[in-house]
mmCIF file of C-alpha atoms and ligand atoms in Angstrom:
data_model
loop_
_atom_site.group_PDB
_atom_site.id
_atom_site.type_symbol
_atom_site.label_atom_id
_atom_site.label_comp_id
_atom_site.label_asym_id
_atom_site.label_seq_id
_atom_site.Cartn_x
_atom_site.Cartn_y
_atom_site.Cartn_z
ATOM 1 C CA UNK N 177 181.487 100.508 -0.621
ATOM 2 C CA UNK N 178 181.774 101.344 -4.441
ATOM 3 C CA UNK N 179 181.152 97.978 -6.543
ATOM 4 C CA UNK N 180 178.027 96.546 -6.261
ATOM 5 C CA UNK N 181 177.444 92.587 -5.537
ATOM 6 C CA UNK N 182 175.702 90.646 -7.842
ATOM 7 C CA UNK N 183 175.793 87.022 -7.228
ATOM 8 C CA UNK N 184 173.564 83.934 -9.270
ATOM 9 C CA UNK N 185 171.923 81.218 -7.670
ATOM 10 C CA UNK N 186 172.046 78.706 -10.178
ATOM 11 C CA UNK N 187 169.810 76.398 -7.596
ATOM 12 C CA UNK N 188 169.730 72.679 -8.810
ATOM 13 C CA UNK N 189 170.343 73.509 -11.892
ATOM 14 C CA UNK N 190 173.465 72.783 -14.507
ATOM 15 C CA UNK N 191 175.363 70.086 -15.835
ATOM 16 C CA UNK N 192 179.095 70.184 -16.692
ATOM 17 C CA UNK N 193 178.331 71.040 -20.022
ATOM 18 C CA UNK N 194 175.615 73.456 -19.593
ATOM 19 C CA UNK N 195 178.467 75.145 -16.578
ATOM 20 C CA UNK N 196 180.619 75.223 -19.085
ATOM 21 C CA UNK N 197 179.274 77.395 -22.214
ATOM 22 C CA UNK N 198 177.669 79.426 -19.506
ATOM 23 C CA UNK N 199 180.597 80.037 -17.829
ATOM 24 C CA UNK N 200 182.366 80.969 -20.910
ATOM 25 C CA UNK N 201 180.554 83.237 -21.799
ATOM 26 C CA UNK N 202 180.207 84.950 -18.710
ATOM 27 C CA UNK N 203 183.631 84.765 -16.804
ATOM 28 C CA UNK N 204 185.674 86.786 -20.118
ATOM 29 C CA UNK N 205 182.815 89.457 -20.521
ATOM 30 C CA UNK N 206 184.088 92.917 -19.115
ATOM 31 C CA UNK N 207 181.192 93.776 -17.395
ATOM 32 C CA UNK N 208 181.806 91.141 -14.808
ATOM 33 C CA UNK N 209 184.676 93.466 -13.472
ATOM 34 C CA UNK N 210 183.231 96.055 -13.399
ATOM 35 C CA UNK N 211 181.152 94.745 -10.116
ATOM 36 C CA UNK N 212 181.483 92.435 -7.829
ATOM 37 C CA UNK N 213 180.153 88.973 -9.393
ATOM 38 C CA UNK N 214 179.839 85.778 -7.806
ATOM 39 C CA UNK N 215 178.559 82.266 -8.894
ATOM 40 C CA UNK N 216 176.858 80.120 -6.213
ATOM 41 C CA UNK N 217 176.784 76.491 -8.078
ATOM 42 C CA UNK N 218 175.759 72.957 -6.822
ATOM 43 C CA UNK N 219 178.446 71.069 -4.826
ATOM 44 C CA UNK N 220 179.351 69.001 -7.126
ATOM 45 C CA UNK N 221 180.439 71.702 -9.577
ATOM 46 C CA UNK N 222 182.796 73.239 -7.187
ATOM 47 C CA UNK N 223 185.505 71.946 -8.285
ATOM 48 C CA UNK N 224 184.892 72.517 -12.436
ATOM 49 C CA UNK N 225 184.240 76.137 -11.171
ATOM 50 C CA UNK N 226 187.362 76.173 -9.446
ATOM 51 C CA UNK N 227 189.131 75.716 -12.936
ATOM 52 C CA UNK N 228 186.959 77.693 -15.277
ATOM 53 C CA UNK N 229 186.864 80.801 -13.112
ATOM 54 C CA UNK N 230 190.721 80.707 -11.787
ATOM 55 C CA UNK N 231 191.968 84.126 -12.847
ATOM 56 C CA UNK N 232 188.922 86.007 -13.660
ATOM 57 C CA UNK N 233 186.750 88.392 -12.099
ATOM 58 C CA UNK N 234 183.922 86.062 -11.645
ATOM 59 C CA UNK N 235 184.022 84.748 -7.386
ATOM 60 C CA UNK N 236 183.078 80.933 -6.791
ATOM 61 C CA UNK N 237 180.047 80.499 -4.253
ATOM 62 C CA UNK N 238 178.127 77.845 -2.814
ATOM 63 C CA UNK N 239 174.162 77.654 -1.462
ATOM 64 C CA UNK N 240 174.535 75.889 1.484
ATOM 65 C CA UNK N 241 176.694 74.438 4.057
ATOM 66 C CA UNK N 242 176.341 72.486 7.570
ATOM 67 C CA UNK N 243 176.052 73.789 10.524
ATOM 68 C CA UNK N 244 178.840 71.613 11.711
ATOM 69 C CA UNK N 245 182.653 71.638 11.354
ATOM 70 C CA UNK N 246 183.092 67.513 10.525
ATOM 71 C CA UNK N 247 181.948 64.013 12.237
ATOM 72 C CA UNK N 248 179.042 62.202 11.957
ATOM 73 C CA UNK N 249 176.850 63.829 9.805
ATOM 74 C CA UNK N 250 175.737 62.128 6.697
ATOM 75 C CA UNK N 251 174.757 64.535 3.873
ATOM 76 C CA UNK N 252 176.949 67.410 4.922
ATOM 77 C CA UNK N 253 179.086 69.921 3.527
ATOM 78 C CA UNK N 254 181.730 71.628 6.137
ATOM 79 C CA UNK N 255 182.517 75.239 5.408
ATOM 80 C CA UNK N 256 186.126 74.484 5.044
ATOM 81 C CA UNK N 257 185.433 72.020 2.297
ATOM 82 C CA UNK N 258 183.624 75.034 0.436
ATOM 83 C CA UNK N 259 187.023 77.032 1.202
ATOM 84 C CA UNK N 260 189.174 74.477 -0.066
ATOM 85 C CA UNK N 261 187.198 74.749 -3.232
ATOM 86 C CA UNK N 262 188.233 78.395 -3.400
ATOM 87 C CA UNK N 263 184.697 79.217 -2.631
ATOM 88 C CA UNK N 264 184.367 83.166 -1.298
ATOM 89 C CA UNK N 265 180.515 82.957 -0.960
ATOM 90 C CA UNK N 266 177.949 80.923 0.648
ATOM 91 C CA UNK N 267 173.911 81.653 0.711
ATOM 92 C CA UNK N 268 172.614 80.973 3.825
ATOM 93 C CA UNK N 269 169.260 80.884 4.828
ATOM 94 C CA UNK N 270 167.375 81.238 1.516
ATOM 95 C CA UNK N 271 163.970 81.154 1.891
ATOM 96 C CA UNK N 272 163.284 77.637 -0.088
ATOM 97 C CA UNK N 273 166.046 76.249 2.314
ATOM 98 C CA UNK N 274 163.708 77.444 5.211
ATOM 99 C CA UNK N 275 160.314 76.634 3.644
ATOM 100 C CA UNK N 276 161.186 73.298 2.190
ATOM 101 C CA UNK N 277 164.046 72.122 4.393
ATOM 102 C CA UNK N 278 162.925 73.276 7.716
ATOM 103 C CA UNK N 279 165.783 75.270 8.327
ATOM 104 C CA UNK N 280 165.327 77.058 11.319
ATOM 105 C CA UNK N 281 166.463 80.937 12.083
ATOM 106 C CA UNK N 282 169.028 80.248 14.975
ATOM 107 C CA UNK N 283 170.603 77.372 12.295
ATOM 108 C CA UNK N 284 170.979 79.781 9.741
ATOM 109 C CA UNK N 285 173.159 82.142 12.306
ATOM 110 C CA UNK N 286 175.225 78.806 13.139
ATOM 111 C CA UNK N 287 175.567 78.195 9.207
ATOM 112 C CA UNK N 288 176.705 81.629 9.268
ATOM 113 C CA UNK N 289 179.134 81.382 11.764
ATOM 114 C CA UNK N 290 180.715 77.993 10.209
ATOM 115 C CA UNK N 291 180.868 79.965 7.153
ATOM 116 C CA UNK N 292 182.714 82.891 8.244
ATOM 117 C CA UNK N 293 184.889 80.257 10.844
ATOM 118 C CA UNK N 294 186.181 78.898 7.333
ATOM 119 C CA UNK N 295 186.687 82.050 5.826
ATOM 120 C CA UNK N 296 183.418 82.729 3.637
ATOM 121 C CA UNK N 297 181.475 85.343 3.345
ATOM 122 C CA UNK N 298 177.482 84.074 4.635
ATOM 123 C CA UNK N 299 175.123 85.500 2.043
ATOM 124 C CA UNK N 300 172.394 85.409 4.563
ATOM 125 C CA UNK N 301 168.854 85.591 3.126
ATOM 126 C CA UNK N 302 165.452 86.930 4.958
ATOM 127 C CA UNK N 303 162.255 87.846 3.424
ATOM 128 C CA UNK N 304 158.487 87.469 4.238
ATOM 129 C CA UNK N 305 156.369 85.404 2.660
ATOM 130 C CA UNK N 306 153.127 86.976 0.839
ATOM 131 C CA UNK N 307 150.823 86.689 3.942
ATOM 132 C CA UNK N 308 153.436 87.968 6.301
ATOM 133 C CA UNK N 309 153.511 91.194 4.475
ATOM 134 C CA UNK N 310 149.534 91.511 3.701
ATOM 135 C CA UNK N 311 149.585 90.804 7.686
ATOM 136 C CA UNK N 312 151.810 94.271 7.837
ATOM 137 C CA UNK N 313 154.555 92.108 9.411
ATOM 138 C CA UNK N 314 157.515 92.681 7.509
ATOM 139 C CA UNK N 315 160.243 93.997 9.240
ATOM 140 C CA UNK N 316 158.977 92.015 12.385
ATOM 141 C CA UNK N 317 159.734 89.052 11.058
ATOM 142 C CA UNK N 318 162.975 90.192 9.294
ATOM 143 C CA UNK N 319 163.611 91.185 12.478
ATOM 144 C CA UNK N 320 162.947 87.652 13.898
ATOM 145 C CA UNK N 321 165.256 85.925 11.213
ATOM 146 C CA UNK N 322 168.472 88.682 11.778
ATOM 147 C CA UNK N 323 167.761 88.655 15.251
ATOM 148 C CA UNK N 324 168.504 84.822 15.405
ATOM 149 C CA UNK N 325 171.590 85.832 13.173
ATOM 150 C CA UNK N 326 172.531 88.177 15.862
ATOM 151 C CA UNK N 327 172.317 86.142 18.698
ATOM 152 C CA UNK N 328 174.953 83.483 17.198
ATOM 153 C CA UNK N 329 177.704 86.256 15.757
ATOM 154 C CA UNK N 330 179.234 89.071 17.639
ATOM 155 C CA UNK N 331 179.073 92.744 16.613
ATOM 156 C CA UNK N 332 182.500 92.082 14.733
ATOM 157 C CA UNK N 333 181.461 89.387 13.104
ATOM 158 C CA UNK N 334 178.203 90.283 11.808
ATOM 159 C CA UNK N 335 180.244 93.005 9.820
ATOM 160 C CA UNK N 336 181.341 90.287 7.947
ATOM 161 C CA UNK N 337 178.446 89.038 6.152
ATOM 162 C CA UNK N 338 175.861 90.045 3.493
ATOM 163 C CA UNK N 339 172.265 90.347 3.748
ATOM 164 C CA UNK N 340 170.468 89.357 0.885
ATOM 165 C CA UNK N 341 166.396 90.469 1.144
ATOM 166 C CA UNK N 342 164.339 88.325 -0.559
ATOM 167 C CA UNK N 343 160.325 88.770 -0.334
ATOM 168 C CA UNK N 344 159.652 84.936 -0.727
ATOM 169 C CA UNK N 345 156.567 86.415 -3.211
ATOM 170 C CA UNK N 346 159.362 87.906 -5.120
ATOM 171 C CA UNK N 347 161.264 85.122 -5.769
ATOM 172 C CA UNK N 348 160.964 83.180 -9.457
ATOM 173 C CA UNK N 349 157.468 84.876 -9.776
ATOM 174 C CA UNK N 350 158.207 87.309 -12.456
ATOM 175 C CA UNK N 351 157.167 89.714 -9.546
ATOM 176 C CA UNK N 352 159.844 91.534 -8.331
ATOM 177 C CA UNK N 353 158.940 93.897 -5.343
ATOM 178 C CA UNK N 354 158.994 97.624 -6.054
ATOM 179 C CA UNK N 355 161.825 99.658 -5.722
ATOM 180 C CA UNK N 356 160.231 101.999 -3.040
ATOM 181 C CA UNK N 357 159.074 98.231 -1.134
ATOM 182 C CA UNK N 358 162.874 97.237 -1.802
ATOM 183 C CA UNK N 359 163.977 100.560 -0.132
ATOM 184 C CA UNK N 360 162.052 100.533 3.055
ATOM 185 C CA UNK N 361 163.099 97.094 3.770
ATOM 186 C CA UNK N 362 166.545 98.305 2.762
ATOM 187 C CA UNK N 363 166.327 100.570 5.395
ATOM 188 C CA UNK N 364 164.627 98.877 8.147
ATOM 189 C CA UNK N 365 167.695 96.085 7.440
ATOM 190 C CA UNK N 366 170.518 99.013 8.047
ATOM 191 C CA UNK N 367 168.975 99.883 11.166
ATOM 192 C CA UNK N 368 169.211 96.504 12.394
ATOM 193 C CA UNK N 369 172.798 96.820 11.595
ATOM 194 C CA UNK N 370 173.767 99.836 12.699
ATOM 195 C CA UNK N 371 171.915 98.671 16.035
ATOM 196 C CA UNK N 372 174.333 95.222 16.312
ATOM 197 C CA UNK N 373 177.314 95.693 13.968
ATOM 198 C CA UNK N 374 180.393 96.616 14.262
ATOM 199 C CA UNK N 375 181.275 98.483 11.100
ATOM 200 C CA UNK N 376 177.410 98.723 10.007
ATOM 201 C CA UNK N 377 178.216 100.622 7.089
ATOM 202 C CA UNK N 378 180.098 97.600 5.268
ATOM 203 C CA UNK N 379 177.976 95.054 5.135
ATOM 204 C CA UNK N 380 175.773 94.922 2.027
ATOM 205 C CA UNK N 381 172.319 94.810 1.247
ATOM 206 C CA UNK N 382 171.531 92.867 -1.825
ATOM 207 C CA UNK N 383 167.801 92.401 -3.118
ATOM 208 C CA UNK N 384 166.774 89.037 -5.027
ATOM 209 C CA UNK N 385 163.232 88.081 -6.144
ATOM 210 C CA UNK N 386 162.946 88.291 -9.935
ATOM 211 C CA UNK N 387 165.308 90.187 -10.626
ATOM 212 C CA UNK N 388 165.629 90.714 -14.573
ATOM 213 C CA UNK N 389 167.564 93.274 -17.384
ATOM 214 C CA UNK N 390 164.503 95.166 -17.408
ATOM 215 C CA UNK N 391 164.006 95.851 -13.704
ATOM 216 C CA UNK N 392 167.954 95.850 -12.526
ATOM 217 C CA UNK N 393 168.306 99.476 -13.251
ATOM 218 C CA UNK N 394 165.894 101.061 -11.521
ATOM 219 C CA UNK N 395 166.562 98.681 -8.830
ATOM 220 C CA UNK N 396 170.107 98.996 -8.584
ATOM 221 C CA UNK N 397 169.870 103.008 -8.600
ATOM 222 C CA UNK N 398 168.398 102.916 -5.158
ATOM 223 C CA UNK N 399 171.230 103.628 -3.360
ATOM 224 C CA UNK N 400 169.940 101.500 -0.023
ATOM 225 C CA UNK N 401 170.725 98.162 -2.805
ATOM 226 C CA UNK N 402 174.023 96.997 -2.899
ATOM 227 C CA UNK N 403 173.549 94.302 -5.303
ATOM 228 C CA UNK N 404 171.120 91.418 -6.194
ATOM 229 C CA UNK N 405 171.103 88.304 -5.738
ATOM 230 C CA UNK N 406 170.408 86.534 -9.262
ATOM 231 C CA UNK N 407 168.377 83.460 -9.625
ATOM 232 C CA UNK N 408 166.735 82.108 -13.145
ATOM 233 C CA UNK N 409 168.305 85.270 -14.697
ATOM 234 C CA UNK N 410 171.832 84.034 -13.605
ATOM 235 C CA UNK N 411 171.519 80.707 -16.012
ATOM 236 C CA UNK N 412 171.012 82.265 -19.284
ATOM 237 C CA UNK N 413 174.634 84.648 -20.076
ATOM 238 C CA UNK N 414 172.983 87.754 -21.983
ATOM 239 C CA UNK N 415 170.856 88.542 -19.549
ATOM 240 C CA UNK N 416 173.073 87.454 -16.479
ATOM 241 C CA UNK N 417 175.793 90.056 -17.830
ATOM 242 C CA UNK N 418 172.842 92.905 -18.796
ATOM 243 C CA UNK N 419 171.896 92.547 -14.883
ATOM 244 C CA UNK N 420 176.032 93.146 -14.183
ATOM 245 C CA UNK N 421 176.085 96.149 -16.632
ATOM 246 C CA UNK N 422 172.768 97.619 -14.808
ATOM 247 C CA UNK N 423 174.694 97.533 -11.491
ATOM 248 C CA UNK N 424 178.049 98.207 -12.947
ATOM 249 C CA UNK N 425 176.479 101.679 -14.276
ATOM 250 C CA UNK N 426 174.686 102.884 -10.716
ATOM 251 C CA UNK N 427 178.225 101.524 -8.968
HETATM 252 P P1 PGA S 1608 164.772 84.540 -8.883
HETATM 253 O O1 PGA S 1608 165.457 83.872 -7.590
HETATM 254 O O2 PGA S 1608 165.737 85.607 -9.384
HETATM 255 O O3 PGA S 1608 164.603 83.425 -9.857
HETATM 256 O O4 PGA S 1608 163.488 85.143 -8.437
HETATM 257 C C1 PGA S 1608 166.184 84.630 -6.665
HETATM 258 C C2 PGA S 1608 166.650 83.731 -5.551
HETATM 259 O O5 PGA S 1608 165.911 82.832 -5.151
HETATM 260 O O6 PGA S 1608 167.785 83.893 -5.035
#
């Protein structure tokens, strides 16, 4: 694994002009090659995504998708409509998802698997919430939310996916969790994987929950975090690309 991820969350935010002089700015800047980058965008900007970021080094991404292939299911987005969108990426699981759209843990391993069925790569997000942690129950219910991941996808294909930790105090609090929090997590995660993957070694640990320029460095130089996972930070280009140059540097 030599390039680190970083991928934004643009949540519901854009329009096709504000996509657009972001986008420009971002997709022709050299530090986007020199990691792995990745937009995830709302739906209906797949397709003006498609166009903008043909041929550069910037992936297309999405935040969501159904459970389900097709049929009766009003609402939806299939996996394989993401793919036909050229998406690469899809966040599963995020923690607002869960918290404000009852997603369930067991759903977010099917949403997985539909994901990866179609040929994405499931960004899959866990993370405790403030209490959970002052409760000393971290990595038990990390545990809880990859187990549920585990029980839908096979040792093969859970070395397909990314794991994206996101302490739900972390995220779009200006807080971001400390880099020696980050790395025990980091490594709690790993074991998980190298207990129920495949090819544990692959699969990459990204950390999202504020981060910024001026905390990407020192998080990105842990060597347990294989990217971030970029939220308000991803919507404004100069800092977006200082977070790519921070990981581009430790890569
Ligand atoms: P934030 O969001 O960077 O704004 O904290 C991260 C996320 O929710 O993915």
């Amino acid at each position: 694994m030599t390039k680190k991820l970083v991928a934004g969350n643009w949540k519901l935010n854009g329009s096709l002009a504000a996509n657009a002089e972001l986008v420009a700015d971002i997709a022709s800047a050299p530090e986007v090659a020199l990691v792995d980058c990745a937009v995830c965008v709302p739906y209906p900007y797949l397709a003006q995504l498609q166009a903008m970021l043909d041929g550069t080094a910037v992936a297309l991404g999405a935040q969501n998708v159904s459970e389900f292939a097709r049929g009766a299911y009003t609402g939806e987005v299939s996996a394989s409509m993401l793919a036909e969108f050229a998406c690469c990426y899809v966040i599963v699981g995020h923690s607002e998802r869960r918290a404000l759209f009852a997603e369930q843990d067991e759903q977010v391993g099917r949403k997985a698997a539909a994901a990866l069925a179609a040929g994405l790569t499931p960004v899959v997000c866990v993370g405790e919430t403030l209490e959970e942690r002052d409760a000393g129950l971290v990595m038990q219910v990390i545990g809880r939310q990859l187990d549920a991941v585990g029980s839908v996808l096979d040792a093969n294909a859970l070395s397909r996916i990314v794991v994206a930790y996101e302490p739900v105090w972390a995220i779009g609090s200006g807080r971001s969790a400390s880099v020696a929090q980050v790395v025990e997590v980091h490594e709690g995660i790993r074991a998980w994987l190298v207990r129920h993957c495949e090819a544990p070694a692959g699969v990459r640990i990204l950390y999202g929950g504020s981060v910024k320029p001026d905390n990407a460095a020192e998080l990105f130089a842990a060597a347990e975090v294989d990217g971030g996972l970029i939220g308000g930070a991803s919507l404004v280009a100069r800092d977006f690309l200082a977070i790519c140059r921070a990981a581009a540097i430790q890569s």
